PDB file of C-alpha atoms in Angstrom:
ATOM      1  CA  MET S 783     -41.453  -8.267   8.390  1.00 53.00           C
ATOM      2  CA  ASN S 784     -37.868  -7.517   5.985  1.00 65.00           C
ATOM      3  CA  ARG S 785     -36.477  -4.554   7.093  1.00 71.00           C
ATOM      4  CA  TRP S 786     -35.095  -4.621   3.978  1.00 77.00           C
ATOM      5  CA  GLU S 787     -37.858  -4.577   1.552  1.00 86.00           C
ATOM      6  CA  GLY S 788     -39.562  -1.158  -1.149  1.00 90.00           C
ATOM      7  CA  LEU S 789     -35.532   0.087  -0.570  1.00 92.00           C
ATOM      8  CA  ASP S 790     -34.213  -1.308  -3.677  1.00 92.00           C
ATOM      9  CA  GLU S 791     -37.960  -1.119  -5.536  1.00 93.00           C
ATOM     10  CA  PHE S 792     -37.279   2.686  -3.975  1.00 93.00           C
ATOM     11  CA  VAL S 793     -33.904   3.015  -5.481  1.00 93.00           C
ATOM     12  CA  ALA S 794     -35.000   2.140  -8.729  1.00 93.00           C
ATOM     13  CA  VAL S 795     -37.652   4.064  -8.807  1.00 93.00           C
ATOM     14  CA  ALA S 796     -35.216   6.875  -7.406  1.00 92.00           C
ATOM     15  CA  GLU S 797     -33.154   6.633  -9.658  1.00 91.00           C
ATOM     16  CA  CYS S 798     -35.522   6.097 -13.483  1.00 92.00           C
ATOM     17  CA  GLY S 799     -37.490   9.171 -12.319  1.00 90.00           C
ATOM     18  CA  GLN S 800     -40.592   6.153 -12.977  1.00 90.00           C
ATOM     19  CA  PHE S 801     -42.537   3.807 -11.547  1.00 93.00           C
ATOM     20  CA  SER S 802     -42.821   1.554 -15.026  1.00 91.00           C
ATOM     21  CA  ALA S 803     -38.920   2.250 -15.551  1.00 91.00           C
ATOM     22  CA  ALA S 804     -38.013   1.188 -12.677  1.00 91.00           C
ATOM     23  CA  ALA S 805     -39.748  -2.149 -12.602  1.00 93.00           C
ATOM     24  CA  GLU S 806     -38.456  -2.370 -16.532  1.00 92.00           C
ATOM     25  CA  ARG S 807     -34.940  -2.151 -14.799  1.00 91.00           C
ATOM     26  CA  LEU S 808     -35.613  -5.105 -11.962  1.00 91.00           C
ATOM     27  CA  GLY S 809     -37.874  -6.759 -13.623  1.00 93.00           C
ATOM     28  CA  LEU S 810     -41.551  -6.509 -11.244  1.00 93.00           C
ATOM     29  CA  SER S 811     -44.566  -5.592 -12.586  1.00 94.00           C
ATOM     30  CA  THR S 812     -45.571  -1.542 -12.211  1.00 92.00           C
ATOM     31  CA  SER S 813     -47.838  -2.255 -10.006  1.00 93.00           C
ATOM     32  CA  GLN S 814     -45.372  -4.186  -6.985  1.00 94.00           C
ATOM     33  CA  VAL S 815     -43.162  -1.742  -7.583  1.00 93.00           C
ATOM     34  CA  SER S 816     -45.678   0.692  -6.342  1.00 93.00           C
ATOM     35  CA  ARG S 817     -47.009  -1.480  -3.348  1.00 93.00           C
ATOM     36  CA  GLN S 818     -43.658  -2.520  -2.361  1.00 93.00           C
ATOM     37  CA  VAL S 819     -43.093   1.628  -2.481  1.00 93.00           C
ATOM     38  CA  ALA S 820     -45.492   2.259  -0.577  1.00 93.00           C
ATOM     39  CA  ARG S 821     -44.668   0.039   2.004  1.00 92.00           C
ATOM     40  CA  LEU S 822     -42.155   1.381   2.700  1.00 92.00           C
ATOM     41  CA  GLU S 823     -43.136   5.349   3.194  1.00 92.00           C
ATOM     42  CA  GLU S 824     -45.754   3.199   5.691  1.00 92.00           C
ATOM     43  CA  ARG S 825     -43.255   2.311   7.443  1.00 91.00           C
ATOM     44  CA  LEU S 826     -40.520   5.101   6.943  1.00 91.00           C
ATOM     45  CA  GLN S 827     -44.072   7.124   7.896  1.00 91.00           C
ATOM     46  CA  SER S 828     -42.824   9.415   6.158  1.00 93.00           C
ATOM     47  CA  ARG S 829     -43.512  10.057   2.540  1.00 93.00           C
ATOM     48  CA  LEU S 830     -40.316   9.992  -0.664  1.00 94.00           C
ATOM     49  CA  PHE S 831     -41.051  10.923  -3.757  1.00 93.00           C
ATOM     50  CA  TYR S 832     -44.271  14.004  -5.360  1.00 91.00           C
ATOM     51  CA  ARG S 833     -45.703  11.528  -7.336  1.00 87.00           C
ATOM     52  CA  SER S 834     -47.168  12.955 -11.422  1.00 80.00           C
ATOM     53  CA  THR S 835     -49.292  11.019 -13.791  1.00 72.00           C
ATOM     54  CA  ARG S 836     -45.195  10.623 -16.269  1.00 75.00           C
ATOM     55  CA  ARG S 837     -42.921  11.733 -13.246  1.00 80.00           C
ATOM     56  CA  VAL S 838     -42.185  11.384  -9.394  1.00 89.00           C
ATOM     57  CA  ALA S 839     -39.345  13.565  -7.381  1.00 92.00           C
ATOM     58  CA  LEU S 840     -37.741  13.164  -4.273  1.00 93.00           C
ATOM     59  CA  THR S 841     -38.898  14.862  -0.929  1.00 94.00           C
ATOM     60  CA  GLU S 842     -36.310  16.179   1.249  1.00 93.00           C
ATOM     61  CA  ALA S 843     -36.403  12.845   3.461  1.00 93.00           C
ATOM     62  CA  GLY S 844     -36.323  10.609  -0.249  1.00 93.00           C
ATOM     63  CA  GLN S 845     -32.960  12.604  -0.984  1.00 93.00           C
ATOM     64  CA  LEU S 846     -31.323  11.906   2.060  1.00 92.00           C
ATOM     65  CA  PHE S 847     -33.496   8.325   2.637  1.00 93.00           C
ATOM     66  CA  LEU S 848     -32.103   7.828  -0.805  1.00 92.00           C
ATOM     67  CA  GLN S 849     -28.465   8.825   0.025  1.00 90.00           C
ATOM     68  CA  HIS S 850     -28.091   5.796   2.563  1.00 91.00           C
ATOM     69  CA  CYS S 851     -30.099   2.863   0.807  1.00 90.00           C
ATOM     70  CA  GLN S 852     -27.149   4.045  -2.589  1.00 87.00           C
ATOM     71  CA  ARG S 853     -24.339   3.071   0.677  1.00 84.00           C
ATOM     72  CA  LEU S 854     -26.663   0.069   1.731  1.00 86.00           C
ATOM     73  CA  GLN S 855     -26.487  -1.891  -1.435  1.00 81.00           C
ATOM     74  CA  ASP S 856     -22.976  -0.212  -2.398  1.00 76.00           C
ATOM     75  CA  ALA S 857     -21.927  -2.299   1.196  1.00 75.00           C
ATOM     76  CA  ARG S 858     -24.509  -5.617   0.003  1.00 79.00           C
ATOM     77  CA  GLU S 859     -22.827  -5.840  -3.131  1.00 73.00           C
ATOM     78  CA  GLU S 860     -19.696  -5.562  -1.705  1.00 67.00           C
ATOM     79  CA  ALA S 861     -20.424  -8.251   1.041  1.00 69.00           C
ATOM     80  CA  LEU S 862     -20.995 -10.851  -2.429  1.00 71.00           C
ATOM     81  CA  ARG S 863     -18.372  -9.688  -4.546  1.00 68.00           C
ATOM     82  CA  ALA S 864     -16.243 -10.410  -1.291  1.00 64.00           C
ATOM     83  CA  VAL S 865     -17.459 -13.718  -0.765  1.00 65.00           C
ATOM     84  CA  GLY S 866     -17.155 -14.876  -4.272  1.00 60.00           C
ATOM     85  CA  ASP S 867     -13.793 -13.728  -4.370  1.00 58.00           C
ATOM     86  CA  LEU S 868     -12.640 -15.839  -1.333  1.00 55.00           C
ATOM     87  CA  GLY S 869     -11.998 -18.539  -3.876  1.00 60.00           C
ATOM     88  CA  ALA S 870     -11.726 -17.098  -7.366  1.00 70.00           C
ATOM     89  CA  GLU S 871      -8.749 -17.504  -9.738  1.00 76.00           C
ATOM     90  CA  PRO S 872      -6.451 -15.059 -10.065  1.00 81.00           C
ATOM     91  CA  LYS S 873      -6.671 -14.283 -14.098  1.00 82.00           C
ATOM     92  CA  GLY S 874      -6.177 -11.375 -16.946  1.00 86.00           C
ATOM     93  CA  LEU S 875      -3.578  -8.413 -16.803  1.00 90.00           C
ATOM     94  CA  LEU S 876      -1.859  -7.041 -13.562  1.00 92.00           C
ATOM     95  CA  ARG S 877       0.414  -4.019 -13.742  1.00 92.00           C
ATOM     96  CA  MET S 878       3.264  -3.193 -10.848  1.00 94.00           C
ATOM     97  CA  THR S 879       5.708  -1.521 -10.300  1.00 94.00           C
ATOM     98  CA  CYS S 880       9.274  -1.282  -7.003  1.00 94.00           C
ATOM     99  CA  ALA S 881      12.129  -0.102  -6.842  1.00 90.00           C
ATOM    100  CA  VAL S 882      14.957  -2.080  -9.888  1.00 89.00           C
ATOM    101  CA  ALA S 883      17.279  -3.714  -6.910  1.00 86.00           C
ATOM    102  CA  TYR S 884      14.485  -4.525  -3.968  1.00 91.00           C
ATOM    103  CA  GLY S 885      12.594  -5.764  -6.869  1.00 93.00           C
ATOM    104  CA  GLU S 886      15.240  -7.460  -8.834  1.00 92.00           C
ATOM    105  CA  ARG S 887      16.743  -9.661  -5.782  1.00 90.00           C
ATOM    106  CA  PHE S 888      12.491  -9.848  -3.546  1.00 93.00           C
ATOM    107  CA  ILE S 889       9.800  -8.467  -5.649  1.00 95.00           C
ATOM    108  CA  VAL S 890      10.576 -10.135  -8.633  1.00 96.00           C
ATOM    109  CA  PRO S 891      11.185 -13.786  -7.463  1.00 95.00           C
ATOM    110  CA  LEU S 892       8.023 -14.179  -4.600  1.00 96.00           C
ATOM    111  CA  VAL S 893       6.418 -13.248  -8.230  1.00 96.00           C
ATOM    112  CA  ASN S 894       7.271 -15.816 -10.278  1.00 96.00           C
ATOM    113  CA  ASP S 895       6.080 -18.602  -8.035  1.00 95.00           C
ATOM    114  CA  PHE S 896       2.588 -17.043  -7.941  1.00 95.00           C
ATOM    115  CA  MET S 897       2.260 -16.902 -11.381  1.00 93.00           C
ATOM    116  CA  ALA S 898       3.481 -20.370 -11.956  1.00 93.00           C
ATOM    117  CA  ARG S 899       0.705 -21.734  -9.527  1.00 92.00           C
ATOM    118  CA  HIS S 900      -1.992 -19.069 -11.379  1.00 92.00           C
ATOM    119  CA  PRO S 901      -1.700 -20.008 -15.518  1.00 89.00           C
ATOM    120  CA  GLN S 902      -4.546 -17.958 -15.944  1.00 90.00           C
ATOM    121  CA  LEU S 903      -2.287 -14.393 -15.099  1.00 90.00           C
ATOM    122  CA  ARG S 904      -0.997 -12.150 -16.030  1.00 91.00           C
ATOM    123  CA  VAL S 905       1.957  -9.735 -15.000  1.00 92.00           C
ATOM    124  CA  GLU S 906       3.187  -6.716 -16.325  1.00 93.00           C
ATOM    125  CA  ILE S 907       6.558  -5.320 -13.906  1.00 93.00           C
ATOM    126  CA  GLU S 908       7.850  -1.882 -14.214  1.00 92.00           C
ATOM    127  CA  LEU S 909      11.114  -1.711 -12.033  1.00 92.00           C
ATOM    128  CA  SER S 910      12.230   1.816 -12.109  1.00 89.00           C
ATOM    129  CA  ASN S 911      13.515   4.303  -8.987  1.00 85.00           C
ATOM    130  CA  ARG S 912      11.266   6.846  -9.921  1.00 84.00           C
ATOM    131  CA  GLN S 913       7.611   6.915  -8.646  1.00 83.00           C
ATOM    132  CA  LEU S 914       5.516   6.223 -10.512  1.00 84.00           C
ATOM    133  CA  ASP S 915       1.400   6.760 -10.727  1.00 83.00           C
ATOM    134  CA  LEU S 916      -0.726   4.237 -10.274  1.00 82.00           C
ATOM    135  CA  LEU S 917      -3.201   6.279 -11.439  1.00 79.00           C
ATOM    136  CA  HIS S 918      -1.906   8.282 -14.337  1.00 80.00           C
ATOM    137  CA  GLU S 919       0.033   4.695 -15.507  1.00 84.00           C
ATOM    138  CA  GLY S 920      -2.697   2.669 -15.100  1.00 84.00           C
ATOM    139  CA  LEU S 921      -0.845  -0.064 -12.289  1.00 89.00           C
ATOM    140  CA  ASP S 922      -2.220  -2.026 -10.521  1.00 91.00           C
ATOM    141  CA  LEU S 923      -0.391  -2.158  -7.775  1.00 92.00           C
ATOM    142  CA  ALA S 924       3.478  -1.079  -6.681  1.00 93.00           C
ATOM    143  CA  ILE S 925       6.163  -2.036  -3.829  1.00 93.00           C
ATOM    144  CA  ARG S 926       7.240   1.715  -2.499  1.00 91.00           C
ATOM    145  CA  LEU S 927       9.735   1.081   0.576  1.00 88.00           C
ATOM    146  CA  GLY S 928      10.443   3.889   2.975  1.00 83.00           C
ATOM    147  CA  ARG S 929       7.231   6.176   3.945  1.00 78.00           C
ATOM    148  CA  LEU S 930       3.996   7.301   3.147  1.00 75.00           C
ATOM    149  CA  GLN S 931       3.216  10.509   0.464  1.00 69.00           C
ATOM    150  CA  ASP S 932       0.399  10.045  -1.658  1.00 59.00           C
ATOM    151  CA  SER S 933      -3.053   9.897   1.310  1.00 64.00           C
ATOM    152  CA  ARG S 934      -5.126   8.440  -2.637  1.00 70.00           C
ATOM    153  CA  LEU S 935      -3.633   5.178  -2.027  1.00 76.00           C
ATOM    154  CA  MET S 936      -4.664   1.907   0.277  1.00 83.00           C
ATOM    155  CA  ALA S 937      -1.637   0.607   1.624  1.00 87.00           C
ATOM    156  CA  ALA S 938      -0.820  -2.795   3.389  1.00 89.00           C
ATOM    157  CA  ARG S 939       2.166  -3.276   5.392  1.00 91.00           C
ATOM    158  CA  LEU S 940       4.772  -6.352   3.327  1.00 93.00           C
ATOM    159  CA  ALA S 941       7.802  -5.622   5.983  1.00 91.00           C
ATOM    160  CA  PRO S 942      10.092  -3.955   8.700  1.00 88.00           C
ATOM    161  CA  ARG S 943      12.380  -1.722   7.252  1.00 88.00           C
ATOM    162  CA  GLU S 944      14.844  -0.411   9.099  1.00 89.00           C
ATOM    163  CA  MET S 945      17.586   1.787   8.885  1.00 92.00           C
ATOM    164  CA  TYR S 946      21.723   1.289   9.527  1.00 95.00           C
ATOM    165  CA  LEU S 947      24.349   3.801  10.015  1.00 96.00           C
ATOM    166  CA  CYS S 948      27.555   1.359   9.377  1.00 96.00           C
ATOM    167  CA  ALA S 949      31.148   1.169   8.272  1.00 97.00           C
ATOM    168  CA  ALA S 950      34.312  -1.181   7.421  1.00 97.00           C
ATOM    169  CA  PRO S 951      36.773  -2.556  10.597  1.00 97.00           C
ATOM    170  CA  GLU S 952      38.893  -0.557   8.300  1.00 97.00           C
ATOM    171  CA  TYR S 953      37.799   2.274   7.785  1.00 97.00           C
ATOM    172  CA  LEU S 954      36.815   2.822  11.486  1.00 97.00           C
ATOM    173  CA  GLN S 955      40.298   1.737  12.561  1.00 96.00           C
ATOM    174  CA  ARG S 956      42.211   4.622   9.770  1.00 96.00           C
ATOM    175  CA  TYR S 957      39.785   6.963  10.396  1.00 96.00           C
ATOM    176  CA  GLY S 958      38.348   5.869  13.849  1.00 95.00           C
ATOM    177  CA  ARG S 959      34.717   5.809  15.257  1.00 95.00           C
ATOM    178  CA  PRO S 960      32.216   8.626  15.578  1.00 95.00           C
ATOM    179  CA  HIS S 961      30.265   8.802  18.469  1.00 94.00           C
ATOM    180  CA  SER S 962      28.101  12.373  18.164  1.00 94.00           C
ATOM    181  CA  LEU S 963      25.845  13.464  15.258  1.00 95.00           C
ATOM    182  CA  SER S 964      27.760  16.311  14.988  1.00 93.00           C
ATOM    183  CA  GLU S 965      31.481  14.073  14.445  1.00 95.00           C
ATOM    184  CA  LEU S 966      29.210  12.559  10.742  1.00 94.00           C
ATOM    185  CA  ALA S 967      30.723  16.358   9.746  1.00 93.00           C
ATOM    186  CA  ARG S 968      34.567  14.928   9.913  1.00 94.00           C
ATOM    187  CA  HIS S 969      34.013  11.118   8.061  1.00 96.00           C
ATOM    188  CA  ASN S 970      33.570  10.173   4.770  1.00 97.00           C
ATOM    189  CA  CYS S 971      29.959   9.428   3.545  1.00 97.00           C
ATOM    190  CA  LEU S 972      29.048   7.400   0.577  1.00 97.00           C
ATOM    191  CA  ILE S 973      26.680   8.773  -0.849  1.00 95.00           C
ATOM    192  CA  GLY S 974      23.320   6.789  -1.680  1.00 91.00           C
ATOM    193  CA  SER S 975      20.031   8.543  -4.016  1.00 84.00           C
ATOM    194  CA  SER S 976      19.909  11.453  -0.862  1.00 88.00           C
ATOM    195  CA  ASP S 977      22.196  13.329   0.950  1.00 91.00           C
ATOM    196  CA  HIS S 978      20.287  14.135   3.016  1.00 92.00           C
ATOM    197  CA  TRP S 979      20.205  10.462   6.060  1.00 94.00           C
ATOM    198  CA  SER S 980      17.864   9.933   9.458  1.00 92.00           C
ATOM    199  CA  PHE S 981      17.886  10.034  12.916  1.00 94.00           C
ATOM    200  CA  VAL S 982      16.796  10.498  15.952  1.00 92.00           C
ATOM    201  CA  ASP S 983      18.201  13.164  17.543  1.00 91.00           C
ATOM    202  CA  ASN S 984      16.779  14.039  21.812  1.00 89.00           C
ATOM    203  CA  GLY S 985      13.174  11.832  20.612  1.00 85.00           C
ATOM    204  CA  ARG S 986      13.540  14.311  18.193  1.00 90.00           C
ATOM    205  CA  GLU S 987      13.716  11.814  13.892  1.00 88.00           C
ATOM    206  CA  THR S 988      16.354  14.996  11.956  1.00 90.00           C
ATOM    207  CA  GLN S 989      17.840  14.520   9.073  1.00 90.00           C
ATOM    208  CA  LEU S 990      21.533  15.586   8.328  1.00 93.00           C
ATOM    209  CA  ARG S 991      22.991  16.607   5.176  1.00 94.00           C
ATOM    210  CA  VAL S 992      26.661  14.865   4.579  1.00 95.00           C
ATOM    211  CA  GLN S 993      29.386  14.814   2.345  1.00 94.00           C
ATOM    212  CA  GLY S 994      31.538  13.007   0.951  1.00 93.00           C
ATOM    213  CA  ASN S 995      34.219  12.074  -2.316  1.00 94.00           C
ATOM    214  CA  TRP S 996      31.452   9.312  -3.892  1.00 95.00           C
ATOM    215  CA  ARG S 997      27.582   9.333  -4.529  1.00 94.00           C
ATOM    216  CA  CYS S 998      25.745   6.388  -6.675  1.00 92.00           C
ATOM    217  CA  ASN S 999      21.788   5.395  -6.844  1.00 86.00           C
ATOM    218  CA  SER S1000      22.562   1.924  -5.712  1.00 87.00           C
ATOM    219  CA  GLY S1001      21.938   0.930  -3.006  1.00 89.00           C
ATOM    220  CA  GLN S1002      24.188  -2.403  -4.003  1.00 90.00           C
ATOM    221  CA  ALA S1003      27.816   0.636  -5.444  1.00 94.00           C
ATOM    222  CA  VAL S1004      26.906   1.355  -1.894  1.00 96.00           C
ATOM    223  CA  LEU S1005      26.866  -1.490   0.057  1.00 96.00           C
ATOM    224  CA  ASP S1006      30.165  -2.455  -1.689  1.00 97.00           C
ATOM    225  CA  ALA S1007      32.129   1.136  -1.931  1.00 97.00           C
ATOM    226  CA  ALA S1008      30.952   0.750   2.516  1.00 97.00           C
ATOM    227  CA  LEU S1009      32.895  -2.721   2.198  1.00 97.00           C
ATOM    228  CA  ARG S1010      36.237  -1.450   0.707  1.00 97.00           C
ATOM    229  CA  GLY S1011      36.423   0.827   3.477  1.00 96.00           C
ATOM    230  CA  PHE S1012      36.254   4.223   1.870  1.00 97.00           C
ATOM    231  CA  GLY S1013      33.371   5.763   3.640  1.00 97.00           C
ATOM    232  CA  LEU S1014      30.001   5.185   6.333  1.00 97.00           C
ATOM    233  CA  CYS S1015      27.519   4.479   4.842  1.00 97.00           C
ATOM    234  CA  GLN S1016      23.517   4.526   6.067  1.00 96.00           C
ATOM    235  CA  LEU S1017      21.207   1.627   4.163  1.00 94.00           C
ATOM    236  CA  PRO S1018      18.575  -0.343   5.041  1.00 91.00           C
ATOM    237  CA  ASP S1019      18.390  -3.772   6.699  1.00 89.00           C
ATOM    238  CA  TYR S1020      18.029  -6.134   4.432  1.00 87.00           C
ATOM    239  CA  TYR S1021      21.759  -4.489   2.514  1.00 91.00           C
ATOM    240  CA  VAL S1022      23.638  -5.317   5.838  1.00 93.00           C
ATOM    241  CA  LEU S1023      22.171  -7.348   8.243  1.00 90.00           C
ATOM    242  CA  GLU S1024      24.506 -10.145   6.644  1.00 89.00           C
ATOM    243  CA  HIS S1025      27.928  -7.808   6.588  1.00 94.00           C
ATOM    244  CA  LEU S1026      27.377  -6.766  10.175  1.00 94.00           C
ATOM    245  CA  ALA S1027      26.408 -10.241  11.923  1.00 91.00           C
ATOM    246  CA  SER S1028      29.841 -11.889   9.725  1.00 93.00           C
ATOM    247  CA  GLY S1029      32.128  -8.521  11.036  1.00 95.00           C
ATOM    248  CA  ALA S1030      31.953  -7.122   7.795  1.00 97.00           C
ATOM    249  CA  LEU S1031      30.353  -3.965   8.806  1.00 97.00           C
ATOM    250  CA  VAL S1032      30.379  -2.473  12.105  1.00 97.00           C
ATOM    251  CA  SER S1033      27.025  -0.612  13.032  1.00 96.00           C
ATOM    252  CA  LEU S1034      27.553   3.233  14.057  1.00 96.00           C
ATOM    253  CA  LEU S1035      25.671   4.976  16.566  1.00 95.00           C
ATOM    254  CA  GLN S1036      22.763   3.172  17.796  1.00 92.00           C
ATOM    255  CA  GLN S1037      21.082   5.069  19.932  1.00 94.00           C
ATOM    256  CA  HIS S1038      20.798   7.264  17.050  1.00 93.00           C
ATOM    257  CA  ARG S1039      18.373   5.412  14.667  1.00 90.00           C
ATOM    258  CA  PRO S1040      15.914   6.338  12.688  1.00 87.00           C
ATOM    259  CA  PRO S1041      12.038   4.954  13.340  1.00 81.00           C
ATOM    260  CA  ASN S1042      11.776   2.105  11.240  1.00 75.00           C
ATOM    261  CA  THR S1043       9.978   2.767   8.288  1.00 83.00           C
ATOM    262  CA  ALA S1044       8.443   0.355   6.530  1.00 90.00           C
ATOM    263  CA  VAL S1045       8.304  -2.237   3.324  1.00 92.00           C
ATOM    264  CA  TRP S1046       4.781  -1.115   1.662  1.00 92.00           C
ATOM    265  CA  ALA S1047       2.329  -1.915  -1.445  1.00 93.00           C
ATOM    266  CA  LEU S1048       0.072   0.610  -2.626  1.00 89.00           C
ATOM    267  CA  TYR S1049      -3.453   0.071  -4.583  1.00 88.00           C
ATOM    268  CA  PRO S1050      -5.386   2.910  -5.803  1.00 82.00           C
ATOM    269  CA  GLN S1051      -8.385   3.415  -3.246  1.00 73.00           C
ATOM    270  CA  GLN S1052     -11.367   1.178  -4.556  1.00 64.00           C
ATOM    271  CA  ARG S1053     -14.500  -0.490  -2.228  1.00 49.00           C
ATOM    272  CA  HIS S1054     -13.280  -4.093  -3.881  1.00 54.00           C
ATOM    273  CA  LEU S1055      -9.936  -5.264  -3.676  1.00 68.00           C
ATOM    274  CA  SER S1056      -9.742  -8.140  -7.104  1.00 79.00           C
ATOM    275  CA  PRO S1057      -8.718 -11.496  -6.522  1.00 82.00           C
ATOM    276  CA  LYS S1058      -5.015 -11.218  -8.399  1.00 88.00           C
ATOM    277  CA  VAL S1059      -4.312  -7.899  -6.992  1.00 90.00           C
ATOM    278  CA  ARG S1060      -5.629  -9.275  -2.787  1.00 89.00           C
ATOM    279  CA  GLN S1061      -3.742 -13.452  -3.190  1.00 91.00           C
ATOM    280  CA  LEU S1062      -0.716 -11.559  -4.455  1.00 94.00           C
ATOM    281  CA  VAL S1063      -0.633  -9.052  -1.930  1.00 93.00           C
ATOM    282  CA  ASP S1064      -0.882 -12.065   0.910  1.00 94.00           C
ATOM    283  CA  HIS S1065       1.826 -13.822  -1.013  1.00 95.00           C
ATOM    284  CA  LEU S1066       4.259 -10.663  -1.173  1.00 95.00           C
ATOM    285  CA  LYS S1067       3.725 -10.469   2.231  1.00 94.00           C
ATOM    286  CA  ALA S1068       4.377 -13.881   3.527  1.00 94.00           C
ATOM    287  CA  GLY S1069       7.123 -14.576   1.196  1.00 94.00           C
ATOM    288  CA  LEU S1070       9.342 -11.672   2.673  1.00 92.00           C
ATOM    289  CA  SER S1071       8.019 -13.122   5.861  1.00 89.00           C
ATOM    290  CA  GLU S1072      10.014 -16.187   5.293  1.00 89.00           C
ATOM    291  CA  ARG S1073      13.340 -14.706   3.859  1.00 85.00           C
ATOM    292  CA  ILE S1074      16.604 -14.816   5.849  1.00 79.00           C
ATOM    293  CA  GLU S1075      16.727 -10.869   5.942  1.00 76.00           C
ATOM    294  CA  TYR S1076      13.376 -10.516   7.503  1.00 75.00           C
ATOM    295  CA  LEU S1077      13.455 -13.719  10.375  1.00 71.00           C
ATOM    296  CA  PRO S1078      13.640 -11.934  14.382  1.00 60.00           C
ATOM    297  CA  GLN S1079      16.676 -14.498  14.853  1.00 47.00           C
ATOM    298  CA  GLN S1080      18.376 -12.176  12.492  1.00 51.00           C
ATOM    299  CA  ASN S1081      20.312 -10.133  15.147  1.00 50.00           C
ATOM    300  CA  VAL S1082      23.130  -7.199  14.927  1.00 49.00           C
ATOM    301  CA  THR S1083      25.212  -7.397  18.033  1.00 47.00           C
ATOM    302  CA  ALA S1084      27.728  -5.304  16.932  1.00 45.00           C
ATOM    303  CA  ASN S1085      27.659  -2.114  19.149  1.00 47.00           C
ATOM    304  CA  GLY S1086      27.820   1.895  17.859  1.00 53.00           C
TER     305      GLY S1086
END
């Protein structure tokens, strides 16, 4: 006997409150629906409904069973949609957001490549250094850097993100190299969007407030100032690895480098992810893995 037999009829009767209304919804006769529910009760050896001439009401067992059956129906539909969407063509409008500098350099070119492959897709990208609320703004996807805060969202890791403390050789020749976290207080620190920098000290992550005569909320601007020898900077790997490899910057205090964070794709919690979002996330992950900034051989040999 099919163990699913009677479940759809039971749920329909419970939701409609009548056998006749459930039969109409399912496209069956009332007698067929009644017979399936009766067989289901017989298999369970438990009454699921109190029956009257006009309506039916769930018993305590029926209320409990309904919750499980509705979840089973949802899971079944989810499975069918997931398989059906494997080869589905991304189409319609996809709205997304990303930080300005990272979006311009890394994300937008990959999105453009994705759109070239899927001409039925329309994309709206809002580049902003503000963390927009996906649910309030009606966004399908956000690319976030660092640590995640919003537990209402689902997350997929796209790429690693490692922070480096570094300076130009010219600056170190003039002012010396810091050998401990306490020595940062006497150095000019180039401040970006935050004057608190992350480090590891005695096995624990810590935040140090730094000071300096220069500040700008642009990572590229911080990098330019560091390359000119203005002071120390703390920036993600994708800004500095090239310059560390060439010797234009020197990595410092590597023993205190904070734990790796990541580049994340965030999207609202939902049981079934649309083809356009799922396939774009996969495309972004694959595309970022091929960038030279994320290749395993991109090692930094400068000692701190």
